[in-house]
Coordinates of C-alpha atoms in Angstrom, one line a residue:
X1 CA 31.1 7.1 -4.8
X2 CA 32.7 10.1 -6.9
X3 CA 31.4 8.8 -10.3
X4 CA 27.8 8.3 -8.7
X5 CA 27.8 11.6 -7.4
X6 CA 28.9 13.1 -10.7
X7 CA 26.3 11.5 -12.5
X8 CA 23.7 12.6 -9.6
X9 CA 24.7 16.3 -10.2
X10 CA 24.2 16.0 -13.8
X11 CA 20.8 14.5 -13.3
X12 CA 19.9 17.1 -10.7
X13 CA 20.7 20.2 -12.8
X14 CA 18.9 18.4 -15.9
X15 CA 15.8 18.3 -13.6
X16 CA 16.0 21.4 -11.3
X17 CA 17.8 24.1 -13.7
X18 CA 20.1 26.3 -12.0
X19 CA 21.1 25.7 -8.5
X20 CA 23.9 27.2 -6.2
X21 CA 27.0 25.7 -5.1
X22 CA 25.7 25.6 -1.5
X23 CA 22.6 24.1 -2.4
X24 CA 24.2 21.2 -4.2
X25 CA 26.7 20.8 -1.9
X26 CA 23.9 20.8 0.7
X27 CA 22.1 18.1 -1.4
X28 CA 24.9 15.7 -1.6
X29 CA 26.3 16.5 2.0
X30 CA 29.7 17.4 0.6
X31 CA 31.7 20.9 1.3
X32 CA 31.4 23.9 -1.4
X33 CA 34.9 22.9 -2.4
X34 CA 34.3 19.5 -2.9
X35 CA 31.2 20.5 -5.1
X36 CA 33.4 22.8 -7.0
X37 CA 36.0 19.8 -7.9
X38 CA 32.9 18.0 -8.9
X39 CA 32.1 20.3 -11.3
X40 CA 35.4 20.9 -12.9
X41 CA 35.5 17.1 -13.5
X42 CA 32.0 17.2 -15.4
X43 CA 33.6 20.2 -17.7
X44 CA 36.7 18.0 -18.5
X45 CA 34.4 15.3 -19.3
X46 CA 32.3 17.5 -21.7
X47 CA 29.1 18.3 -20.1
X48 CA 28.4 21.9 -20.9
X49 CA 27.7 23.2 -17.4
X50 CA 28.6 26.7 -16.6
X51 CA 28.2 29.1 -13.8
X52 CA 26.3 32.5 -13.3
X53 CA 27.6 34.8 -10.8
X54 CA 25.8 37.0 -8.4
X55 CA 23.1 36.7 -5.9
X56 CA 20.6 35.1 -8.5
X57 CA 23.5 32.7 -9.9
X58 CA 24.2 29.4 -9.8
X59 CA 25.4 26.3 -11.9
X60 CA 23.2 25.1 -15.0
X61 CA 23.4 23.1 -17.8
X62 CA 23.6 24.7 -21.6
X63 CA 19.9 25.0 -22.8
X64 CA 18.9 22.2 -24.9
X65 CA 21.3 19.9 -23.3
X66 CA 19.8 16.8 -22.2
X67 CA 21.8 13.4 -21.2
X68 CA 20.5 10.3 -22.4
X69 CA 22.1 7.9 -19.5
X70 CA 18.7 7.5 -17.6
X71 CA 17.9 5.3 -20.7
X72 CA 14.3 6.1 -20.3
X73 CA 11.9 7.6 -23.0
X74 CA 9.7 10.6 -21.6
X75 CA 6.7 8.6 -22.0
X76 CA 8.2 5.4 -19.9
X77 CA 9.7 8.0 -17.4
X78 CA 6.1 9.5 -16.5
X79 CA 4.6 5.9 -16.3
X80 CA 7.1 4.9 -14.0
X81 CA 6.9 8.0 -11.9
X82 CA 3.1 7.5 -11.6
X83 CA 3.7 3.9 -10.2
X84 CA 6.4 5.1 -7.6
X85 CA 5.2 4.9 -4.5
X86 CA 7.6 7.0 -2.1
X87 CA 5.6 5.8 1.3
X88 CA 5.6 2.0 0.9
X89 CA 9.4 2.3 -0.2
X90 CA 10.4 4.0 2.7
X91 CA 8.8 1.4 4.7
X92 CA 10.9 -0.9 3.5
X93 CA 14.0 0.8 3.8
X94 CA 14.7 1.9 0.5
X95 CA 14.0 5.7 0.8
X96 CA 17.5 6.5 -0.4
X97 CA 17.3 4.2 -3.3
X98 CA 13.6 5.6 -4.5
X99 CA 14.9 9.1 -4.4
X100 CA 17.7 8.5 -6.3
X101 CA 15.6 6.2 -9.1
X102 CA 13.1 9.2 -9.1
X103 CA 16.0 11.7 -9.6
X104 CA 16.8 9.9 -12.6
X105 CA 13.0 9.7 -13.2
X106 CA 12.6 13.5 -13.2
X107 CA 16.0 13.6 -15.7
X108 CA 13.8 11.9 -18.2
X109 CA 10.6 13.5 -18.2
X110 CA 10.2 16.3 -21.0
X111 CA 11.1 19.8 -19.7
X112 CA 12.2 20.8 -16.3
X113 CA 8.7 21.2 -14.9
X114 CA 7.7 18.0 -16.3
X115 CA 7.9 16.2 -12.7
X116 CA 6.0 19.3 -11.4
X117 CA 3.2 18.8 -13.9
X118 CA 2.6 15.3 -13.0
X119 CA 2.8 15.6 -9.2
X120 CA 0.1 18.4 -9.6
X121 CA -2.1 16.3 -11.6
X122 CA -1.7 12.8 -10.1
X123 CA -1.3 11.9 -6.3
X124 CA -1.6 8.1 -4.9
X125 CA -2.5 7.6 -1.1
X126 CA -2.8 3.7 -0.8
X127 CA -4.3 3.6 2.7
X128 CA -7.9 3.2 2.9
X129 CA -10.2 5.5 4.8
X130 CA -10.5 5.5 8.9
X131 CA -7.5 3.2 9.1
X132 CA -4.8 4.0 11.7
X133 CA -1.0 3.3 10.8
X134 CA -0.1 -0.2 10.3
X135 CA 2.9 -1.6 12.0
X136 CA 5.9 -1.1 9.8
X137 CA 9.0 -1.5 12.0
X138 CA 9.4 -5.1 11.0
X139 CA 9.7 -4.2 7.1
X140 CA 13.3 -3.7 6.6
X141 CA 14.2 -6.6 8.6
X142 CA 11.8 -8.6 6.4
X143 CA 12.6 -7.3 3.2
X144 CA 16.4 -8.1 4.2
X145 CA 15.3 -11.8 4.8
X146 CA 13.3 -11.8 1.5
X147 CA 16.4 -10.3 -0.3
X148 CA 19.0 -12.4 1.0
X149 CA 16.9 -16.0 1.2
X150 CA 17.2 -16.1 5.2
X151 CA 15.0 -18.0 7.4
X152 CA 13.3 -16.0 10.1
X153 CA 11.6 -17.1 13.3
X154 CA 8.3 -14.9 14.4
X155 CA 5.7 -15.2 17.1
X156 CA 2.2 -14.7 15.5
X157 CA -1.2 -13.8 16.7
X158 CA -3.6 -16.0 14.6
X159 CA -7.4 -15.6 14.6
X160 CA -7.1 -18.4 17.3
X161 CA -3.9 -18.7 19.0
X162 CA -0.4 -16.9 19.3
X163 CA 1.9 -19.7 17.3
X164 CA 5.6 -19.6 16.6
X165 CA 6.6 -20.4 13.2
X166 CA 10.1 -20.9 11.2
X167 CA 9.5 -19.4 7.6
X168 CA 11.3 -19.1 4.5
X169 CA 10.1 -15.6 3.3
X170 CA 9.1 -15.3 -0.4
X171 CA 7.8 -11.8 -0.6
X172 CA 5.9 -8.9 0.8
X173 CA 2.5 -7.5 -0.5
X174 CA 0.8 -4.3 0.0
X175 CA -2.7 -4.4 0.0
X176 CA -5.1 -1.2 0.6
X177 CA -2.4 0.3 3.2
X178 CA -1.8 -3.2 4.9
X179 CA 1.5 -5.2 4.5
X180 CA 1.1 -8.8 4.4
X181 CA 4.1 -11.3 4.3
X182 CA 4.1 -14.6 1.9
X183 CA 6.5 -17.2 3.2
X184 CA 6.6 -20.9 2.7
X185 CA 6.1 -23.1 5.7
X186 CA 5.0 -27.0 5.6
X187 CA 6.0 -27.3 2.0
X188 CA 3.6 -24.7 0.5
X189 CA 3.5 -20.5 0.7
X190 CA 1.3 -19.0 3.2
X191 CA -0.2 -15.5 3.9
X192 CA 0.4 -13.5 7.3
X193 CA -0.5 -10.1 8.2
X194 CA 2.7 -8.2 9.1
X195 CA 1.1 -6.3 12.0
X196 CA 0.2 -9.2 13.6
X197 CA 3.8 -10.5 14.0
X198 CA 4.8 -10.1 17.9
X199 CA 8.3 -11.1 17.4
X200 CA 10.8 -11.5 14.6
X201 CA 14.3 -13.0 14.4
X202 CA 16.3 -13.8 11.4
X203 CA 18.3 -16.6 11.5
X204 CA 21.7 -17.6 9.6
X205 CA 20.0 -20.5 7.7
X206 CA 19.3 -19.8 4.1
X207 CA 16.8 -21.4 2.0
X208 CA 16.4 -22.0 -1.8
X209 CA 13.7 -19.8 -3.2
X210 CA 11.4 -22.0 -5.5
X211 CA 12.4 -21.1 -9.1
X212 CA 8.7 -21.0 -10.5
X213 CA 6.9 -19.1 -7.4
X214 CA 5.0 -16.3 -8.9
X215 CA 4.4 -13.8 -6.4
X216 CA 1.9 -11.8 -8.1
X217 CA 0.0 -15.0 -9.1
X218 CA -0.2 -16.4 -5.9
X219 CA -1.5 -13.3 -4.3
X220 CA -4.4 -13.1 -7.2
X221 CA -5.2 -16.4 -6.3
X222 CA -5.1 -16.4 -2.5
X223 CA -7.0 -12.8 -2.3
X224 CA -9.8 -14.5 -4.5
X225 CA -10.1 -17.7 -2.0
X226 CA -9.8 -15.6 1.0
X227 CA -12.9 -13.8 -0.1
X228 CA -14.7 -16.5 -1.2
X229 CA -14.0 -18.3 2.2
X230 CA -14.9 -15.2 4.0
X231 CA -18.4 -15.0 2.2
X232 CA -19.7 -18.6 1.7
X233 CA -23.1 -17.5 3.0
X234 CA -25.8 -15.8 1.7
X235 CA -28.2 -14.0 4.0
X236 CA -31.8 -12.6 2.6
X237 CA -32.7 -8.9 3.8
X238 CA -35.6 -6.5 3.4
X239 CA -34.1 -2.9 2.6
X240 CA -35.6 0.4 3.0
X241 CA -34.9 2.7 -0.1
X242 CA -32.1 4.2 1.8
X243 CA -30.9 0.9 2.7
X244 CA -30.9 -0.2 -0.8
X245 CA -28.7 2.8 -1.6
X246 CA -26.3 2.5 1.5
X247 CA -25.8 -0.9 0.4
X248 CA -22.6 0.0 -1.2
X249 CA -21.1 -0.2 2.4
X250 CA -21.1 -3.8 2.6
X251 CA -18.6 -4.0 -0.4
X252 CA -19.0 -4.0 -4.3
X253 CA -19.8 -7.7 -3.7
X254 CA -22.9 -7.3 -1.7
X255 CA -24.1 -4.7 -4.1
X256 CA -23.9 -6.6 -7.2
X257 CA -25.7 -9.5 -5.9
X258 CA -28.4 -7.1 -4.4
X259 CA -29.0 -5.7 -7.7
X260 CA -29.1 -9.1 -9.4
X261 CA -31.5 -10.5 -6.5
X262 CA -33.8 -7.5 -5.7
X263 CA -37.8 -7.8 -5.7
X264 CA -40.2 -5.6 -6.8
X265 CA -40.5 -3.0 -4.0
X266 CA -43.6 -3.2 -1.8
X267 CA -46.2 -0.7 -0.9
X268 CA -43.4 1.0 1.3
X269 CA -40.7 0.9 -1.0
X270 CA -38.9 -1.9 0.6
X271 CA -37.2 -4.4 -1.5
X272 CA -35.9 -8.2 -0.6
X273 CA -32.2 -8.7 -1.6
X274 CA -29.7 -11.6 -1.2
X275 CA -26.1 -10.6 0.0
X276 CA -23.0 -12.7 0.6
X277 CA -22.1 -13.2 4.1
X278 CA -19.6 -14.4 6.4
X279 CA -20.7 -18.1 7.6
X280 CA -17.8 -18.7 10.2
X281 CA -18.7 -15.7 12.4
X282 CA -22.4 -14.5 13.2
X283 CA -20.8 -11.7 14.9
X284 CA -18.9 -10.4 11.9
X285 CA -21.9 -10.7 9.4
X286 CA -24.1 -8.8 12.1
X287 CA -21.7 -6.2 12.5
X288 CA -21.5 -5.9 8.5
X289 CA -25.5 -5.7 8.4
X290 CA -25.6 -3.4 11.2
X291 CA -23.7 -0.7 9.1
X292 CA -27.5 -0.5 7.4
X293 CA -28.9 0.6 10.7
X294 CA -32.7 0.6 10.6
X295 CA -33.0 0.5 7.0
X296 CA -32.1 -3.3 6.8
X297 CA -33.9 -6.4 8.7
X298 CA -32.5 -9.6 8.2
X299 CA -35.1 -12.4 6.9
X300 CA -32.7 -15.3 6.7
X301 CA -30.8 -17.6 7.8
X302 CA -32.8 -18.1 10.8
X303 CA -29.6 -18.3 13.0
X304 CA -28.3 -15.0 11.6
X305 CA -31.8 -13.3 12.3
X306 CA -32.0 -14.8 16.0
X307 CA -28.6 -13.3 16.4
X308 CA -29.4 -9.7 15.1
X309 CA -32.7 -10.0 17.7
X310 CA -30.1 -10.6 20.6
X311 CA -27.8 -7.7 19.4
X312 CA -31.1 -5.1 19.0
X313 CA -31.9 -6.4 22.8
X314 CA -28.5 -5.9 24.0
X315 CA -28.6 -2.3 22.3
X316 CA -32.2 -1.6 23.4
X317 CA -30.9 -2.5 27.3
X318 CA -27.8 0.1 26.4
X319 CA -30.4 2.8 25.6
X320 CA -33.8 2.4 27.4
X321 CA -36.7 4.6 26.6
X322 CA -37.1 7.5 29.3
X323 CA -39.6 7.3 31.9
X324 CA -42.8 8.9 30.6
X325 CA -43.5 12.6 32.3

């Protein structure tokens, strides 16, 4: 612990410049007396740290001195600093480890304000718009199970039922602010949305992680398959000019297919397009198309058109015409 603290003091002074004894003691939750002993140890080890007295004084490193203990070049540190997401790390119970890693990255960035320059120019917010906070209280326990290769028992709410499963957790994935668990069940990996896990219990039973399992490769293939399964069908729409502009609300796949299939505009400026839709749920497909409001008319398939007509009648019943004066 002492050696780790000495290295952290060195990296902190390199990253921030002059700091008072009290500020350093508070940072590492030690007494000022202990901090002075740590500074003496650094000096004895040949680290050029010195003190300025007075109200504006404090400890700092000799100008130009930079430790190479981080092992990172400036370009590598900048790249890693940009990739760090402290929010997800804290969700997984790795907040302290992330803070320590960032301290090492800061020490490798050029100049004492290197980190400030990066932070002022780049910021990452991985959560999508209009999204509430996902349930994250289970994440530290799931991360522990992933690291230690321990089996878990979960109670999970799927689309059709509430089920109980014993799983071998292989990895965690953060997708657009939503956490997913990839776990082996029935001899093959499966995907579970963590916010749908109602209960979780870690067991004492260990499992052998498949040596050839590639989490990133599995996720890329699963995501492609999921999108294709969700949008296996097609719908023909008649769109107004405004509806055509707003088609991006339905996602890039819809906008791309519409651009390829758009007909010439009629006298009113409306065009016919084909877009991908989910065929397993007419409610879901209708809800997506309703984002375009009165600027979209479903022409095909017939069952989706009939479903849209029923929805329109139900909406009309909710908003009846006021009586004529």
